[in-house]
Amino acid sequence: MNLEVARHALKHYYGYDTFRSMQEDVIASVFAKQDTLVLMPTGGGKSICYQIPAVVLQGFAVVVSPLIALMQDQVDALKANGIGAGFMNSTQSREELLEIDAQLRAGQIKLLYISPEKLASQGFTNYLKRFPISLFAIDEAHCISTWGHDFRPEYTELKLKNQFPDVPIIALTATADKTTRSDIIQQLHLNNPKIFIDSFDRPNLSLNVLSAQNRLQIIQSFLEQRPDTSGIIYCLSRKETENVAHKLQKLGFNADYYHAKLSAPDRAATQRQFLKDNIQIMCATIAFGMGIDKSNIRWVIHYNLPKNIEAYYQEIGRAGRDGLQSDTLLFYSYRDLITLRKFAEESGQVQLQMAKLERMKQYAESVICRRKTLLNYFSENQVEDCGNCDVCRNPPSFFNGTILAQKALSAVVRTEEKIGMGMLIDILRGSRRKEILANQFDQIKTYGVGADMSVLEWQECISQLLSLGILEIAYNENNALKITPKSKAILFQNEQVRLVSLSRSRERLQTSSERPKSKRQILDNELFKLLFTLRKRLSERYNLPPDQIFQDSVLQGIVKAKPITIRAFKNLQGIGERKFRLYGRTFFEAVRKFITEKAKEGFKIKGSSYLITFELYQKGYDIKQMAKIRKLATNSIESHLAYLYQHDYEIDIYRYIQEHELHSILDFLRQSKSNKMTEIHEYFGGRMSYLKIKLALAHYESQKKDAQKYSF
Ligand code: ADP
Ligand code: ZN
């Protein structure tokens, strides 16, 4: 099997012109019947790596997947592209299984998804042996590793190599570490596997960390900038998911919540609504996400600090699976840090969890490119600043914070290191709350010396002192602040402190879509919204998740290209044959009407003049009338009609040319190979008008194109 066939299948079924570089190598490896291990981040395009071989090779591929809840969606997505697929798992009825069996026998299935327990069940491998199996794909292969975070014991029961020594295995995962990798190879008995490791960078995700102060307000303005986009807000507790959802609902947003205490049917229903774009904002605990295969999650917000970088990376990784620009926000507070430390202490793996939390904290406090910090954590050395994180976009400036530090430290000393951060700030700002007066904190020398700074600024300042080791928190003493040897040097030896500019965090949130919009962008947004609504309508009519009609990337591709011919539309990325047949006309018509209207309003859109003429033609005007209305020469209108006809618009050319005339000109074109209008005109001794010649030429060209069309 060769790659050329694979490329044609990619265009035919998925509508993509090219493979991503690693996909091509992986596919070549599978074609060579090599066992193959693929480590690629979420959104890297793992599915294509086994689906294309499955489609073009003899027989069918068996895909082992632990996510039973996702099987239906995965199979539906394949079918939507015109690929025969089915699944078998232990939740199905006998009838359903018989139906799949019949399809397998009839050779109608190219990909069979099965759960690991089904595969391990009595007699199942013998059943499979009756069929020509092209390959085994082990999806989420990290589940086989006891080391990983979602170990599935059933995975270790897979004895594929013994049973099917000649069938290549391709294992795929988004988990990168070495232990998991060697576990997968061992457990699956992969035979001298080819290993492909992609970078784990997700350049389309913007990374932003903000102070948790006023987070709801920040979220509100963030969401107002992004109407109709889906996203997840991760919260630490169930109660918080409900709170945040209710608050957002009150503000008029389409939000709901999800956590493990909801009943299973409620959870399934909520998830379904999110997939269908009926719920826009999901406030959820980390229970949400594992079973979510939604390509157009445009943003992920961490309302609270995650407990480690692995979890954080996995959670933000749910955004932008379609490769489009997506935003992530992390809200950071010392309060969360305190809660998480408590969890870590209760975890049974205190040291490990504490160490991981410490790295999470360092990430949140980082003053160098966040992506560098993140990738370094995963042992990928990135040298260049990414340009798509808050630090890169708004590099920190430093100021001399010695006096501020001295004020804070002195208040800590004078209250005998017994107070927490909130009280310290109140003292510095001169609050008159009861506790302060009762403890006579208003008498100490530093009372009110920091009144010129906001609570937020003081919080940031103290957070920085903590991360610099100038202050410490005694977690076992009600989180009281303590001074350190470093603080003494600052207080008594006038050692200098460099702090990051405090106003920074409020300026920081400048994600890509928050710059002022040009007229063009407003036009594009309007078209996107139109297509989005159309997709939603179709998705309701056919009861399909919207991204099984067209992914967001396709809608954006349409907006960017504004195709004025159906051919140009069809050539866009991500529109395979089947979807083109089902939805192509409908979407193209919507685009055509939109462009026509906007062009009439004065927007300059390439090729729109043809479309205005077409609209007049449809209304029944003749060429002279059209020329008059459009203030163009009849000559131009004639060219428009020829262009439209050549590009598959419904123009009845026989109004302007008789059939025998058309054939005479076509004969001439075929024989003489000249397509010069004047030569043709001369040849026919002036009997054929230029309009007729133009139309015949258009006919000739469009026939030529049809003949060149590749049919798979
Ligand atoms: P993964 O399983 O690794 O998370 P997917 O297989 O879901 O990734 O692919 C992620 C996105 O990239 C999907 O939207 C998919 O359609 C798109 N994609 C995959 N391969 C290509 C390609 N060769 N060209 C264009 N888009 C692609
Ligand atoms: Zn960066």
XYZ file of C-alpha atoms and ligand atoms in Angstrom:
740
model
C 0.000 0.000 0.000
C 1.394 3.398 -0.811
C 1.039 6.877 0.534
C -0.469 8.229 -2.641
C -3.579 6.132 -2.034
C -3.577 7.286 1.572
C -3.482 10.914 0.464
C -6.418 10.436 -1.867
C -8.378 8.824 0.932
C -7.532 11.758 3.193
C -8.969 14.199 0.666
C -11.926 12.049 -0.220
C -13.128 11.186 3.275
C -11.796 14.015 5.421
C -11.368 16.789 2.898
C -7.753 17.525 3.889
C -5.049 18.111 1.299
C -2.012 17.014 3.261
C -0.989 14.898 6.202
C 0.769 16.455 9.123
C 4.355 15.322 8.860
C 4.300 12.766 11.615
C 1.024 11.250 10.431
C 2.595 10.368 7.140
C 5.516 8.589 8.810
C 3.230 6.733 11.185
C 1.012 5.575 8.343
C 4.031 4.390 6.351
C 5.106 2.398 9.394
C 1.703 0.735 9.689
C 1.691 -0.011 5.967
C 5.025 -1.753 6.500
C 3.283 -3.941 9.107
C 5.498 -2.525 11.847
C 4.309 -2.319 15.408
C 4.080 1.371 16.105
C 3.853 3.573 19.175
C 2.567 7.119 18.755
C 2.942 9.777 21.432
C 1.135 12.896 20.358
C -0.584 15.636 22.288
C -4.341 16.026 22.266
C -5.342 17.549 18.982
C -2.171 16.325 17.320
C -4.170 14.166 14.932
C -3.795 10.654 16.291
C -7.064 9.362 14.862
C -5.977 9.823 11.255
C -2.880 7.705 12.004
C -4.945 4.535 12.300
C -8.139 5.518 10.508
C -6.528 6.103 7.126
C -4.694 2.742 7.127
C -7.953 1.126 8.249
C -9.796 2.699 5.351
C -7.358 1.755 2.611
C -6.131 -1.651 3.800
C -7.946 -4.933 3.163
C -10.337 -6.038 5.899
C -11.024 -3.907 8.948
C -9.165 -2.432 11.888
C -9.986 -3.264 15.483
C -9.761 -0.198 17.692
C -9.516 -0.851 21.418
C -10.808 2.101 23.390
C -11.570 2.363 27.106
C -14.095 5.133 26.650
C -17.339 3.287 26.079
C -19.291 6.502 26.392
C -17.399 7.902 23.429
C -17.709 4.961 21.076
C -21.021 6.034 19.645
C -19.688 9.519 18.902
C -16.519 8.189 17.338
C -18.442 5.799 15.137
C -20.926 8.508 14.181
C -18.097 10.853 13.263
C -16.601 8.230 10.948
C -19.937 7.496 9.359
C -20.486 11.204 8.848
C -17.381 11.121 6.687
C -18.672 8.129 4.760
C -16.534 5.506 6.484
C -18.141 2.236 7.600
C -17.740 1.802 11.352
C -19.304 0.034 14.303
C -18.640 -0.809 17.922
C -19.009 -3.699 20.315
C -19.040 -3.453 24.063
C -20.661 -5.085 27.038
C -23.546 -2.608 27.236
C -25.115 -3.725 23.959
C -28.091 -5.964 23.384
C -27.826 -9.223 21.480
C -29.676 -7.664 18.544
C -27.206 -4.841 18.287
C -24.291 -7.257 18.318
C -25.890 -9.404 15.633
C -26.384 -6.332 13.486
C -22.690 -5.439 13.730
C -21.765 -9.056 13.067
C -23.817 -8.976 9.874
C -22.101 -5.775 8.761
C -18.685 -7.268 9.484
C -19.509 -10.294 7.391
C -20.770 -8.115 4.582
C -17.483 -6.208 4.630
C -19.243 -2.933 5.402
C -17.082 -2.004 8.344
C -13.586 -0.565 8.143
C -13.206 0.265 11.830
C -14.568 -1.800 14.680
C -14.337 -0.142 18.099
C -14.309 -2.488 21.060
C -13.894 -2.103 24.779
C -10.961 -3.915 26.405
C -13.254 -6.114 28.498
C -15.098 -7.204 25.383
C -11.834 -8.128 23.732
C -10.729 -10.055 26.805
C -14.053 -11.855 27.080
C -14.404 -15.600 26.535
C -14.088 -16.702 22.945
C -13.931 -13.236 21.478
C -10.493 -13.493 19.943
C -11.552 -16.719 18.263
C -14.527 -14.899 16.885
C -12.288 -12.150 15.506
C -9.980 -14.672 13.891
C -12.646 -15.404 11.305
C -12.172 -11.982 9.835
C -9.421 -10.299 7.864
C -8.041 -7.848 10.419
C -5.793 -5.162 9.010
C -4.463 -3.768 12.276
C -5.093 -3.287 15.951
C -5.188 0.269 17.217
C -4.876 0.698 20.978
C -6.266 4.113 21.799
C -5.472 5.798 25.131
C -2.731 3.210 25.444
C -1.434 4.750 28.697
C -4.381 3.031 30.411
C -2.298 -0.143 30.260
C 0.307 1.306 32.588
C -0.087 0.956 36.329
C 2.110 4.017 36.560
C -0.339 6.280 34.751
C -3.304 8.082 36.180
C -6.063 6.072 34.530
C -4.900 2.501 34.823
C -7.401 -0.025 33.430
C -6.678 -3.583 34.588
C -8.566 -5.017 31.587
C -5.925 -3.533 29.317
C -3.321 -5.887 30.711
C -5.464 -8.844 29.646
C -5.010 -8.063 25.988
C -3.038 -10.924 24.504
C -3.021 -9.710 20.980
C 0.501 -10.628 19.958
C 0.033 -14.302 20.895
C -3.255 -14.550 19.141
C -2.550 -12.432 16.070
C 1.190 -12.539 15.494
C 0.928 -11.153 11.974
C -1.344 -8.201 12.592
C 0.458 -4.925 13.299
C -0.412 -3.051 16.457
C -0.464 0.707 16.688
C -0.651 2.113 20.209
C -1.538 5.761 20.716
C -1.471 8.050 23.713
C -1.138 11.666 24.752
C 0.855 10.739 27.852
C 4.521 11.294 27.353
C 6.570 9.953 30.222
C 9.155 7.244 29.807
C 7.765 4.771 32.319
C 4.371 4.761 30.637
C 6.056 4.357 27.289
C 8.022 1.258 28.276
C 4.995 -0.183 30.095
C 2.967 0.053 26.908
C 5.653 -1.666 24.857
C 6.047 -4.447 27.402
C 2.415 -5.079 28.169
C 1.379 -5.195 24.539
C 4.474 -7.218 23.598
C 5.157 -4.814 20.798
C 7.709 -6.275 18.443
C 10.623 -3.899 17.909
C 8.179 -1.002 17.591
C 8.759 2.207 15.714
C 8.244 5.025 18.158
C 7.004 8.458 17.154
C 7.126 11.267 19.673
C 5.574 14.567 18.779
C 6.234 17.777 20.650
C 3.739 18.232 23.439
C 3.487 21.886 22.813
C 0.035 23.199 21.991
C 0.882 26.485 20.333
C -2.754 27.336 19.659
C -3.526 27.617 23.370
C -2.835 30.986 24.940
C -1.672 30.658 28.545
C -2.686 33.233 31.099
C -2.402 33.381 34.873
C -4.249 35.988 36.877
C -4.704 36.854 40.485
C -7.950 35.379 41.785
C -9.158 38.702 43.117
C -12.308 39.781 41.218
C -12.219 36.660 39.143
C -15.946 36.617 38.468
C -15.784 40.105 37.027
C -12.843 39.167 34.857
C -14.666 36.052 33.675
C -17.711 38.133 32.870
C -15.836 40.476 30.579
C -13.892 37.569 29.106
C -17.173 35.836 28.221
C -18.788 38.969 26.892
C -16.001 39.101 24.325
C -16.782 35.560 23.249
C -20.465 35.106 22.570
C -21.458 31.635 21.384
C -18.136 30.021 22.255
C -17.971 26.881 24.380
C -15.729 26.502 27.357
C -15.166 24.868 30.704
C -14.657 26.526 34.074
C -12.883 24.082 36.372
C -13.616 24.531 40.072
C -12.130 22.831 43.080
C -15.375 21.846 44.788
C -18.836 20.713 43.762
C -20.379 23.564 45.635
C -18.254 26.060 43.791
C -19.335 24.681 40.380
C -22.945 25.305 41.351
C -22.185 28.754 42.751
C -20.281 29.917 39.739
C -22.904 28.513 37.364
C -25.700 30.280 39.226
C -23.849 33.552 39.304
C -23.177 33.374 35.592
C -26.788 32.467 34.890
C -27.853 35.552 36.826
C -25.568 37.603 34.630
C -27.412 36.229 31.625
C -24.957 33.588 30.476
C -25.846 30.125 29.271
C -24.062 28.179 32.016
C -24.593 24.902 33.821
C -22.648 22.696 36.192
C -21.310 19.164 36.327
C -19.860 17.126 39.166
C -19.681 13.573 40.412
C -22.608 13.933 42.824
C -25.125 14.363 40.028
C -26.997 11.221 39.041
C -25.581 9.301 36.105
C -28.496 10.223 33.792
C -28.149 13.892 34.767
C -24.462 13.802 34.047
C -24.991 12.160 30.678
C -27.706 14.649 29.756
C -25.634 17.653 30.784
C -22.681 16.390 28.818
C -24.853 15.808 25.776
C -26.230 19.338 25.941
C -22.704 20.701 26.068
C -21.678 18.658 23.031
C -24.672 19.979 21.144
C -23.770 23.592 21.959
C -26.984 23.934 23.951
C -24.982 24.644 27.073
C -22.233 27.116 26.405
C -20.397 27.317 29.708
C -19.749 24.268 31.843
C -18.719 24.845 35.446
C -17.268 21.533 36.471
C -15.041 19.618 38.777
C -12.248 17.577 37.270
C -14.811 14.773 36.874
C -15.737 16.497 33.635
C -13.665 15.996 30.545
C -12.355 12.468 30.273
C -15.338 11.452 28.162
C -15.591 14.684 26.222
C -14.709 14.611 22.578
C -15.620 18.096 21.508
C -13.332 19.730 19.032
C -14.429 23.324 19.473
C -13.912 24.092 23.133
C -12.588 27.621 22.707
C -11.427 28.293 26.255
C -10.721 26.638 29.584
C -10.731 28.589 32.826
C -9.302 27.337 36.097
C -11.329 29.075 38.753
C -8.958 27.492 41.253
C -5.384 26.355 41.170
C -5.063 22.725 39.949
C -3.204 20.316 42.172
C -0.383 19.603 39.771
C 0.926 20.470 36.345
C -0.090 17.140 34.779
C -3.719 17.733 35.695
C -3.528 21.358 34.590
C -2.033 20.455 31.229
C -4.580 17.752 30.617
C -7.444 20.087 31.491
C -6.357 23.043 29.382
C -5.614 20.502 26.641
C -9.335 20.011 26.160
C -9.462 23.420 24.509
C -8.718 23.860 20.837
C -8.564 20.258 19.729
C -9.358 21.482 16.244
C -6.116 23.444 16.215
C -7.784 26.852 16.245
C -6.654 29.612 18.566
C -8.094 29.033 22.053
C -7.564 30.716 25.388
C -6.818 29.433 28.864
C -6.983 31.366 32.142
C -5.743 30.248 35.495
C -6.790 32.132 38.621
C -4.230 31.921 41.350
C -4.646 32.608 45.043
C -2.925 31.744 48.258
C -6.206 30.556 49.648
C -6.330 27.766 47.064
C -2.751 26.920 47.744
C -3.615 26.452 51.411
C -6.576 24.203 50.582
C -4.509 22.136 48.193
C -1.741 21.703 50.736
C -4.299 20.283 53.101
C -5.461 17.822 50.452
C -1.877 16.849 49.749
C -1.240 16.214 53.413
C -4.256 13.952 53.576
C -3.341 12.150 50.376
C -1.114 9.398 51.682
C 1.664 10.463 49.324
C 2.473 13.652 51.136
C 5.944 14.279 49.791
C 5.159 13.581 46.165
C 1.936 15.581 46.163
C 3.562 18.509 47.966
C 6.423 18.540 45.499
C 4.004 18.520 42.588
C 1.965 21.310 44.116
C 5.147 23.309 44.593
C 5.864 23.044 40.840
C 2.318 24.155 40.101
C 2.837 27.175 42.318
C 6.105 28.003 40.597
C 4.344 27.894 37.265
C 1.633 30.260 38.465
C 4.249 32.664 39.803
C 6.579 32.386 36.867
C 7.966 35.613 35.432
C 9.425 33.872 32.390
C 7.495 32.557 29.393
C 4.860 30.171 30.746
C 5.151 27.763 27.867
C 8.866 27.431 28.522
C 8.124 26.614 32.144
C 5.476 24.117 31.147
C 7.482 22.342 28.467
C 10.525 22.215 30.694
C 8.410 20.433 33.228
C 7.723 17.776 30.611
C 11.448 17.671 29.773
C 11.036 19.368 26.453
C 13.480 22.164 26.153
C 12.025 25.158 24.512
C 14.488 27.940 23.888
C 12.362 30.613 22.316
C 9.727 32.655 24.112
C 6.329 31.615 22.828
C 4.649 34.970 22.263
C 1.303 33.469 23.220
C 1.312 33.702 27.006
C 0.671 36.553 29.373
C 4.336 36.905 30.301
C 5.472 37.116 26.682
C 2.700 39.483 25.749
C 3.297 41.752 28.673
C 6.774 41.153 30.048
C 7.135 42.052 33.703
C 8.822 45.244 34.693
C 10.521 45.392 38.063
C 10.600 48.079 40.692
C 12.378 48.593 43.944
C 9.999 47.049 46.490
C 12.258 47.426 49.530
C 10.060 49.937 51.325
C 6.872 47.961 50.687
C 8.568 44.828 51.959
C 9.779 46.656 55.040
C 6.286 47.943 55.790
C 4.802 44.463 55.533
C 7.576 42.738 57.448
C 7.522 45.244 60.216
C 3.764 44.745 60.682
C 4.335 40.997 60.835
C 7.013 41.408 63.492
C 4.949 43.837 65.547
C 1.962 41.471 65.618
C 4.273 38.706 66.827
C 3.941 36.640 63.649
C 0.430 35.591 64.542
C -1.616 37.071 61.729
C -2.570 35.818 58.272
C -2.461 37.626 54.975
C -5.944 39.159 55.173
C -5.292 40.727 58.553
C -1.882 41.984 57.488
C -3.407 43.790 54.532
C -6.140 45.276 56.714
C -3.545 46.591 59.129
C -1.416 48.053 56.381
C -4.443 49.717 54.803
C -5.716 51.002 58.142
C -8.993 49.096 58.322
C -11.172 49.821 61.364
C -12.717 46.398 61.623
C -13.532 45.050 65.059
C -10.756 42.518 65.393
C -8.140 45.147 64.654
C -9.441 47.514 67.285
C -9.932 44.699 69.827
C -6.308 43.594 69.389
C -5.126 47.188 69.359
C -3.458 46.620 66.035
C -4.368 50.208 65.235
C -1.730 51.227 67.756
C 1.233 49.637 65.980
C 3.598 51.793 64.040
C 2.854 50.430 60.580
C -0.945 50.702 60.925
C -2.316 52.444 57.834
C 1.052 53.013 56.146
C -0.115 51.156 53.057
C -3.470 52.866 52.580
C -2.399 54.169 49.198
C -2.438 50.680 47.743
C -5.458 48.481 46.932
C -6.101 45.137 48.572
C -5.299 43.531 45.232
C -1.930 45.253 45.012
C -1.022 44.258 48.538
C -2.043 40.682 47.831
C 0.246 40.585 44.873
C 3.036 42.192 46.791
C 2.787 39.697 49.651
C 2.454 36.781 47.251
C 5.703 37.843 45.693
C 7.373 38.148 49.089
C 6.207 34.610 49.798
C 7.555 33.226 46.574
C 10.834 35.045 47.136
C 11.107 33.373 50.528
C 10.977 36.712 52.333
C 7.854 35.601 54.153
C 6.565 32.156 54.987
C 3.203 30.675 55.814
C 2.894 28.440 58.865
C 0.231 26.086 57.622
C -0.029 24.417 60.978
C -0.651 27.733 62.804
C -3.744 28.974 61.073
C -1.692 30.119 58.127
C 0.060 32.811 60.116
C 2.797 34.726 58.289
C 6.327 34.258 59.587
C 9.523 36.114 58.895
C 12.613 34.333 57.590
C 16.362 34.949 57.649
C 15.909 36.839 54.389
C 13.382 39.166 55.990
C 15.840 40.083 58.696
C 18.381 41.241 56.144
C 15.726 43.450 54.582
C 14.488 44.869 57.832
C 17.819 45.435 59.526
C 20.513 45.521 56.860
C 18.545 47.427 54.275
C 18.927 44.706 51.690
C 17.084 45.578 48.485
C 14.015 43.769 47.136
C 13.079 43.661 43.482
C 9.363 43.123 42.817
C 7.392 42.707 39.639
C 5.238 45.686 38.800
C 1.967 45.315 40.675
C -0.459 46.772 38.210
C 0.583 44.134 35.748
C -2.061 41.573 36.416
C -4.908 43.831 35.456
C -3.356 44.705 32.119
C -2.354 41.180 31.477
C -5.540 39.714 30.108
C -5.129 40.645 26.500
C -5.856 37.428 24.753
C -5.906 37.378 21.007
C -9.536 38.253 20.482
C -9.584 41.260 22.733
C -7.970 43.753 20.452
C -10.213 46.322 18.793
C -11.933 44.913 15.765
C -11.612 46.185 12.216
C -14.562 46.477 9.822
C -13.315 43.346 8.141
C -13.311 41.405 11.389
C -16.818 42.551 12.164
C -17.907 41.302 8.740
C -16.128 38.000 9.336
C -17.720 37.598 12.750
C -21.120 38.176 11.224
C -20.539 35.507 8.605
C -19.216 33.100 11.219
C -22.278 33.654 13.342
C -24.504 33.005 10.332
C -22.754 29.715 9.560
C -22.752 28.787 13.226
C -26.519 29.271 13.407
C -27.065 27.346 10.205
C -24.980 24.476 11.570
C -26.970 24.546 14.792
C -30.222 24.330 12.856
C -28.990 21.380 10.826
C -27.626 19.722 13.939
C -31.069 19.903 15.520
C -32.778 18.696 12.399
C -30.516 15.668 12.050
C -29.925 15.211 15.760
C -26.155 15.366 15.415
C -23.525 17.193 17.448
C -22.634 20.353 15.486
C -19.001 19.401 14.987
C -20.114 16.242 13.211
C -21.563 18.461 10.528
C -18.585 20.767 10.069
C -15.887 21.479 12.609
C -15.246 25.073 13.650
C -12.081 25.001 11.578
C -14.196 24.436 8.488
C -16.504 27.338 9.344
C -13.475 29.550 9.858
C -12.018 28.335 6.579
C -15.222 29.344 4.812
C -15.181 32.756 6.458
C -11.576 33.340 5.501
C -11.918 32.188 1.887
C -15.431 33.546 1.199
C -15.665 31.216 -1.774
C -17.818 32.467 -4.596
C -17.860 29.213 -6.544
C -19.022 25.809 -5.421
C -15.726 24.344 -6.577
C -13.736 26.719 -4.410
C -16.043 25.824 -1.555
C -15.468 22.126 -2.052
C -11.715 22.586 -2.081
C -11.698 24.050 1.418
C -9.966 21.983 4.088
C -12.077 19.552 6.073
C -14.942 19.057 3.617
C -14.887 15.441 2.457
C -17.080 14.012 -0.275
C -19.922 12.845 1.916
C -20.303 16.026 3.903
C -20.051 18.048 0.736
C -22.898 16.059 -0.733
C -25.017 16.445 2.379
C -24.363 20.029 3.406
C -22.278 21.675 0.702
C -25.096 23.366 -1.212
C -26.839 24.630 1.886
C -23.725 26.272 3.296
C -22.567 27.569 -0.039
C -25.950 29.178 -0.709
C -25.806 30.892 2.677
C -22.345 32.243 1.882
C -23.389 33.359 -1.582
C -26.381 35.281 -0.276
C -24.325 36.841 2.482
C -21.605 38.007 0.112
C -24.166 39.369 -2.343
C -25.922 41.375 0.353
C -22.705 42.735 1.819
C -21.347 43.640 -1.599
C -24.511 45.600 -2.283
C -23.936 47.449 0.978
C -20.530 48.451 -0.330
C -18.144 45.903 1.182
C -15.352 44.964 -1.166
C -15.311 41.182 -1.423
C -13.354 39.422 -4.109
C -15.595 38.170 -6.916
C -18.786 39.573 -5.434
C -19.641 41.484 -8.590
C -20.458 38.188 -10.317
C -22.830 37.356 -7.513
C -24.742 40.606 -7.814
C -25.201 39.932 -11.506
C -26.341 36.418 -10.702
C -29.007 37.727 -8.361
C -30.348 40.019 -11.080
C -30.276 37.134 -13.533
C -32.313 35.055 -11.125
C -34.862 37.834 -10.896
C -35.367 37.538 -14.640
C -33.686 40.663 -15.982
C -32.181 40.553 -19.464
C -28.629 41.537 -20.251
C -29.400 45.134 -21.188
C -31.449 45.690 -18.050
C -28.739 44.198 -15.893
C -26.131 46.431 -17.491
C -28.280 49.449 -16.809
C -28.980 48.577 -13.197
C -25.375 47.752 -12.525
C -24.022 50.697 -14.511
C -21.758 48.323 -16.404
C -21.215 47.636 -20.107
C -23.315 44.789 -21.560
C -20.008 43.265 -22.441
C -19.131 42.935 -18.741
C -22.477 41.423 -17.912
C -21.908 38.873 -20.663
C -18.557 37.955 -19.173
C -20.190 37.625 -15.773
C -22.755 35.198 -17.146
C -20.058 33.135 -18.816
C -18.029 33.068 -15.606
C -21.053 32.055 -13.569
C -21.949 29.350 -16.024
C -18.431 28.005 -16.076
C -18.461 27.851 -12.291
C -21.571 25.754 -11.981
C -24.151 28.454 -11.415
C -27.510 27.699 -12.904
C -27.436 29.814 -16.023
C -29.606 28.678 -18.868
C -27.229 29.335 -21.739
C -29.730 28.178 -24.316
C -31.474 31.472 -23.880
C -28.461 33.014 -25.620
C -27.077 30.289 -27.852
C -28.647 27.485 -29.819
C -27.473 23.961 -29.308
C -26.094 23.521 -32.813
C -24.204 26.808 -32.496
C -22.668 25.624 -29.262
C -21.531 22.413 -30.876
C -20.005 24.193 -33.857
C -17.912 26.377 -31.585
C -16.938 23.426 -29.387
C -15.834 21.489 -32.457
C -13.684 24.398 -33.477
C -12.153 24.630 -30.025
C -11.334 20.950 -29.885
C -9.693 20.937 -33.287
C -7.911 24.237 -33.507
C -6.948 24.535 -29.852
C -7.119 28.288 -30.218
C -9.199 29.963 -27.611
C -8.711 33.527 -28.786
C -12.077 35.215 -29.075
C -11.128 37.254 -32.108
C -9.902 34.187 -33.966
C -13.083 32.324 -33.231
C -15.127 35.315 -34.253
C -13.275 35.565 -37.518
C -13.526 31.865 -38.219
C -17.287 32.013 -38.088
C -17.297 35.084 -40.285
C -18.893 37.199 -37.598
C -21.992 34.978 -37.413
C -21.354 34.140 -33.776
C -21.714 36.993 -31.300
C -19.107 37.469 -28.621
C -21.667 36.395 -26.037
C -22.077 33.061 -27.780
C -18.349 32.597 -28.007
C -17.886 33.421 -24.330
C -20.520 30.935 -23.291
C -19.098 28.206 -25.499
C -15.635 28.842 -24.087
C -17.040 28.622 -20.572
C -18.693 25.350 -21.456
C -15.463 24.000 -22.902
C -13.445 24.971 -19.823
C -15.879 23.504 -17.346
C -15.970 20.214 -19.280
C -12.207 20.094 -19.197
C -12.265 20.561 -15.410
C -14.810 17.802 -14.979
C -12.628 15.409 -16.925
C -9.678 16.208 -14.680
C -11.632 15.610 -11.511
C -10.169 12.761 -9.563
C -12.635 10.111 -8.616
C -11.667 7.906 -5.715
P -6.088 13.586 18.778
O -6.841 12.285 18.682
O -4.611 13.416 18.673
O -6.489 14.422 19.942
P -7.583 14.262 16.430
O -7.316 13.040 15.664
O -8.910 14.409 17.087
O -6.434 14.466 17.512
O -7.298 15.512 15.489
C -7.337 16.830 15.977
C -7.863 17.802 14.928
O -6.955 17.940 13.855
C -9.177 17.350 14.321
O -9.976 18.499 14.199
C -8.775 16.809 12.975
O -9.832 16.912 12.059
C -7.605 17.712 12.617
N -6.648 17.048 11.721
C -6.061 15.851 11.892
N -5.232 15.572 10.870
C -5.288 16.619 10.019
C -4.649 16.943 8.752
N -3.792 16.119 8.187
N -4.957 18.120 8.186
C -5.835 18.954 8.760
N -6.458 18.722 9.923
C -6.199 17.578 10.561
Zn 5.404 32.731 26.383
